[in-house]
Amino acid sequence: MTRTDEKVRYSPEGKGSAYTPVTAAEGVEQAFRILEGRWKLLILFHLFGGKLLRFSELERAIPAISQKMLIQQLRQMEGDGVVRRIVHHQVPPRVEYGLTDWGQALCPALDALLTWAALRENGPDTVT
Amino acid sequence: MTRTDEKVRYSPEGKGSAYTPVTAAEGVEQAFRILEGRWKLLILFHLFGGKLLRFSELERAIPAISQKMLIQQLRQMEGDGVVRRIVHHQVPPRVEYGLTDWGQALCPALDALLTWAALRENGPDTVT
DNA sequence: CGGCATCCCCCGTGATACTG
DNA sequence: CAGTATCACGGGGGATGCCG
């Protein structure tokens, strides 16, 4: 590494957005807070692609999850604006869950992480 | 903004990289496992850009962290191949920490998450 | 300087039972 | 069908003190 003396805030595009290590970490942690949770990613990937799934369909798609955890994770993501809840007032009750636009926008970001994780195996360690 | 409302699914129908909701979630969770931890992101962002920092420098950079947590998070990331530990055998002891190439490769992925998180405020929610 | 060991607490998670 | 409520547990994380 040649020059590291510059005040590089790791900024990729050198645009107006200047991140310090602290603010950048906080931003990512904010994202992590939303995604953290034993089942959230699993739920998310079941909902990607604009799919709408009923509560019971999600239960079947994720057999190991309990009703409590399913509703808890869904509620949290709904509160965070990632998941949207569509209630059909009828008997028997019909509730569907899907992603918001912002939730859909997670796809490329998670894909980047997926790609990164895959590098571990593919990449020949240049780890000095 | 990029259009994510179309066929941006991770393509289960596609060829080559066929992720199911389960495998994709597992992949991202694998990445999350590595990044999860109260201080890891903060440490990471202090190390981005090929910077090498001593233990005591990291302590000063992150005042709120305890020695136990600092070494714990560093060790875990070292074990995961994200952080590399450089020991200079001398008196007094001198130990520096930096990122592996794989660790550096996290930058764009985390940037994607950062960008996504920023969308929440900037983007006028068309959350239907 | 750069750790390691111990105790303690909190909260996320799981199991189970009940309800509109 | 789609939840709600309660109890219990384990581990991640904080504070503190000691070692090479």
PDB file of N, CA, C and O (backbone and C1' of nucleotides) in Angstrom, chain A residues 54 56 67 71 75 85 93 97, chain D residues 1-8:
ATOM      1  N   ARG A  54     -49.342 -15.825   2.512  1.00  0.00           N
ATOM      2  CA  ARG A  54     -50.190 -15.804   3.696  1.00  0.00           C
ATOM      3  C   ARG A  54     -49.389 -16.235   4.910  1.00  0.00           C
ATOM      4  O   ARG A  54     -48.334 -16.847   4.788  1.00  0.00           O
ATOM      5  N   SER A  56     -50.045 -18.541   6.999  1.00  0.00           N
ATOM      6  CA  SER A  56     -49.931 -20.004   7.038  1.00  0.00           C
ATOM      7  C   SER A  56     -48.971 -20.523   5.969  1.00  0.00           C
ATOM      8  O   SER A  56     -48.307 -21.540   6.158  1.00  0.00           O
ATOM      9  N   GLN A  67     -45.103 -19.845  15.682  1.00  0.00           N
ATOM     10  CA  GLN A  67     -46.012 -18.754  15.334  1.00  0.00           C
ATOM     11  C   GLN A  67     -45.569 -17.454  15.998  1.00  0.00           C
ATOM     12  O   GLN A  67     -45.615 -16.393  15.391  1.00  0.00           O
ATOM     13  N   ILE A  71     -44.664 -14.164  13.720  1.00  0.00           N
ATOM     14  CA  ILE A  71     -45.387 -12.891  13.814  1.00  0.00           C
ATOM     15  C   ILE A  71     -44.490 -11.799  14.368  1.00  0.00           C
ATOM     16  O   ILE A  71     -44.574 -10.634  13.958  1.00  0.00           O
ATOM     17  N   ARG A  75     -43.753  -8.494  12.301  1.00  0.00           N
ATOM     18  CA  ARG A  75     -44.164  -7.213  12.878  1.00  0.00           C
ATOM     19  C   ARG A  75     -42.995  -6.228  12.931  1.00  0.00           C
ATOM     20  O   ARG A  75     -43.142  -5.034  12.650  1.00  0.00           O
ATOM     21  N   ARG A  85     -48.161  -5.512   5.262  1.00  0.00           N
ATOM     22  CA  ARG A  85     -49.161  -6.474   5.709  1.00  0.00           C
ATOM     23  C   ARG A  85     -50.485  -6.120   5.074  1.00  0.00           C
ATOM     24  O   ARG A  85     -50.983  -5.005   5.219  1.00  0.00           O
ATOM     25  N   PRO A  93     -60.158 -15.420   8.404  1.00  0.00           N
ATOM     26  CA  PRO A  93     -59.220 -14.322   8.199  1.00  0.00           C
ATOM     27  C   PRO A  93     -58.199 -14.649   7.112  1.00  0.00           C
ATOM     28  O   PRO A  93     -57.780 -15.797   6.994  1.00  0.00           O
ATOM     29  N   TYR A  97     -48.541 -11.208   3.382  1.00  0.00           N
ATOM     30  CA  TYR A  97     -47.346 -10.409   3.631  1.00  0.00           C
ATOM     31  C   TYR A  97     -46.509 -10.293   2.364  1.00  0.00           C
ATOM     32  O   TYR A  97     -46.364 -11.253   1.615  1.00  0.00           O
TER      33      TYR A  97
ATOM     34  P    DC D   1     -55.865 -23.404   8.502  1.00  0.00           P
ATOM     35  O5'  DC D   1     -56.402 -21.919   8.764  1.00  0.00           O
ATOM     36  C5'  DC D   1     -56.764 -21.139   7.638  1.00  0.00           C
ATOM     37  C4'  DC D   1     -56.770 -19.711   8.075  1.00  0.00           C
ATOM     38  C3'  DC D   1     -55.383 -19.110   8.315  1.00  0.00           C
ATOM     39  O3'  DC D   1     -55.368 -17.802   7.751  1.00  0.00           O
ATOM     40  C1'  DC D   1     -56.695 -18.956  10.300  1.00  0.00           C
ATOM     41  P    DA D   2     -53.960 -17.005   7.527  1.00  0.00           P
ATOM     42  O5'  DA D   2     -53.784 -16.128   8.842  1.00  0.00           O
ATOM     43  C5'  DA D   2     -54.765 -15.143   9.142  1.00  0.00           C
ATOM     44  C4'  DA D   2     -54.574 -14.655  10.557  1.00  0.00           C
ATOM     45  C3'  DA D   2     -53.137 -14.258  10.909  1.00  0.00           C
ATOM     46  O3'  DA D   2     -53.133 -12.988  11.563  1.00  0.00           O
ATOM     47  C1'  DA D   2     -54.008 -15.691  12.532  1.00  0.00           C
ATOM     48  P    DG D   3     -51.734 -12.147  11.610  1.00  0.00           P
ATOM     49  O5'  DG D   3     -50.834 -12.904  12.695  1.00  0.00           O
ATOM     50  C5'  DG D   3     -50.628 -12.309  13.943  1.00  0.00           C
ATOM     51  C4'  DG D   3     -51.770 -12.634  14.890  1.00  0.00           C
ATOM     52  C3'  DG D   3     -51.431 -12.324  16.328  1.00  0.00           C
ATOM     53  O3'  DG D   3     -51.785 -10.997  16.636  1.00  0.00           O
ATOM     54  C1'  DG D   3     -52.666 -14.384  16.079  1.00  0.00           C
ATOM     55  P    DT D   4     -50.955 -10.162  17.697  1.00  0.00           P
ATOM     56  O5'  DT D   4     -51.326 -10.708  19.158  1.00  0.00           O
ATOM     57  C5'  DT D   4     -52.672 -10.883  19.541  1.00  0.00           C
ATOM     58  C4'  DT D   4     -52.724 -11.420  20.966  1.00  0.00           C
ATOM     59  C3'  DT D   4     -51.640 -10.898  21.917  1.00  0.00           C
ATOM     60  O3'  DT D   4     -52.284 -10.510  23.119  1.00  0.00           O
ATOM     61  C1'  DT D   4     -51.631 -13.263  21.896  1.00  0.00           C
ATOM     62  P    DA D   5     -51.422  -9.823  24.308  1.00  0.00           P
ATOM     63  O5'  DA D   5     -51.096 -11.029  25.283  1.00  0.00           O
ATOM     64  C5'  DA D   5     -52.089 -12.010  25.582  1.00  0.00           C
ATOM     65  C4'  DA D   5     -51.570 -12.944  26.669  1.00  0.00           C
ATOM     66  C3'  DA D   5     -50.465 -12.348  27.533  1.00  0.00           C
ATOM     67  O3'  DA D   5     -50.676 -12.712  28.885  1.00  0.00           O
ATOM     68  C1'  DA D   5     -49.683 -14.334  26.483  1.00  0.00           C
ATOM     69  P    DT D   6     -49.742 -12.057  30.036  1.00  0.00           P
ATOM     70  O5'  DT D   6     -48.812 -13.286  30.449  1.00  0.00           O
ATOM     71  C5'  DT D   6     -49.430 -14.543  30.751  1.00  0.00           C
ATOM     72  C4'  DT D   6     -48.378 -15.620  30.935  1.00  0.00           C
ATOM     73  C3'  DT D   6     -47.149 -15.203  31.750  1.00  0.00           C
ATOM     74  O3'  DT D   6     -46.982 -16.106  32.835  1.00  0.00           O
ATOM     75  C1'  DT D   6     -46.508 -16.318  29.770  1.00  0.00           C
ATOM     76  P    DC D   7     -45.882 -15.788  33.997  1.00  0.00           P
ATOM     77  O5'  DC D   7     -44.789 -16.911  33.708  1.00  0.00           O
ATOM     78  C5'  DC D   7     -45.206 -18.277  33.597  1.00  0.00           C
ATOM     79  C4'  DC D   7     -44.060 -19.139  33.075  1.00  0.00           C
ATOM     80  C3'  DC D   7     -42.720 -18.908  33.789  1.00  0.00           C
ATOM     81  O3'  DC D   7     -42.195 -20.156  34.232  1.00  0.00           O
ATOM     82  C1'  DC D   7     -42.465 -18.739  31.418  1.00  0.00           C
ATOM     83  P    DA D   8     -40.911 -20.186  35.170  1.00  0.00           P
ATOM     84  O5'  DA D   8     -39.803 -20.681  34.129  1.00  0.00           O
ATOM     85  C5'  DA D   8     -40.131 -21.679  33.171  1.00  0.00           C
ATOM     86  C4'  DA D   8     -38.950 -21.901  32.231  1.00  0.00           C
ATOM     87  C3'  DA D   8     -37.587 -21.703  32.892  1.00  0.00           C
ATOM     88  O3'  DA D   8     -36.734 -22.775  32.534  1.00  0.00           O
ATOM     89  C1'  DA D   8     -37.777 -20.312  30.971  1.00  0.00           C
TER      90       DA D   8
END
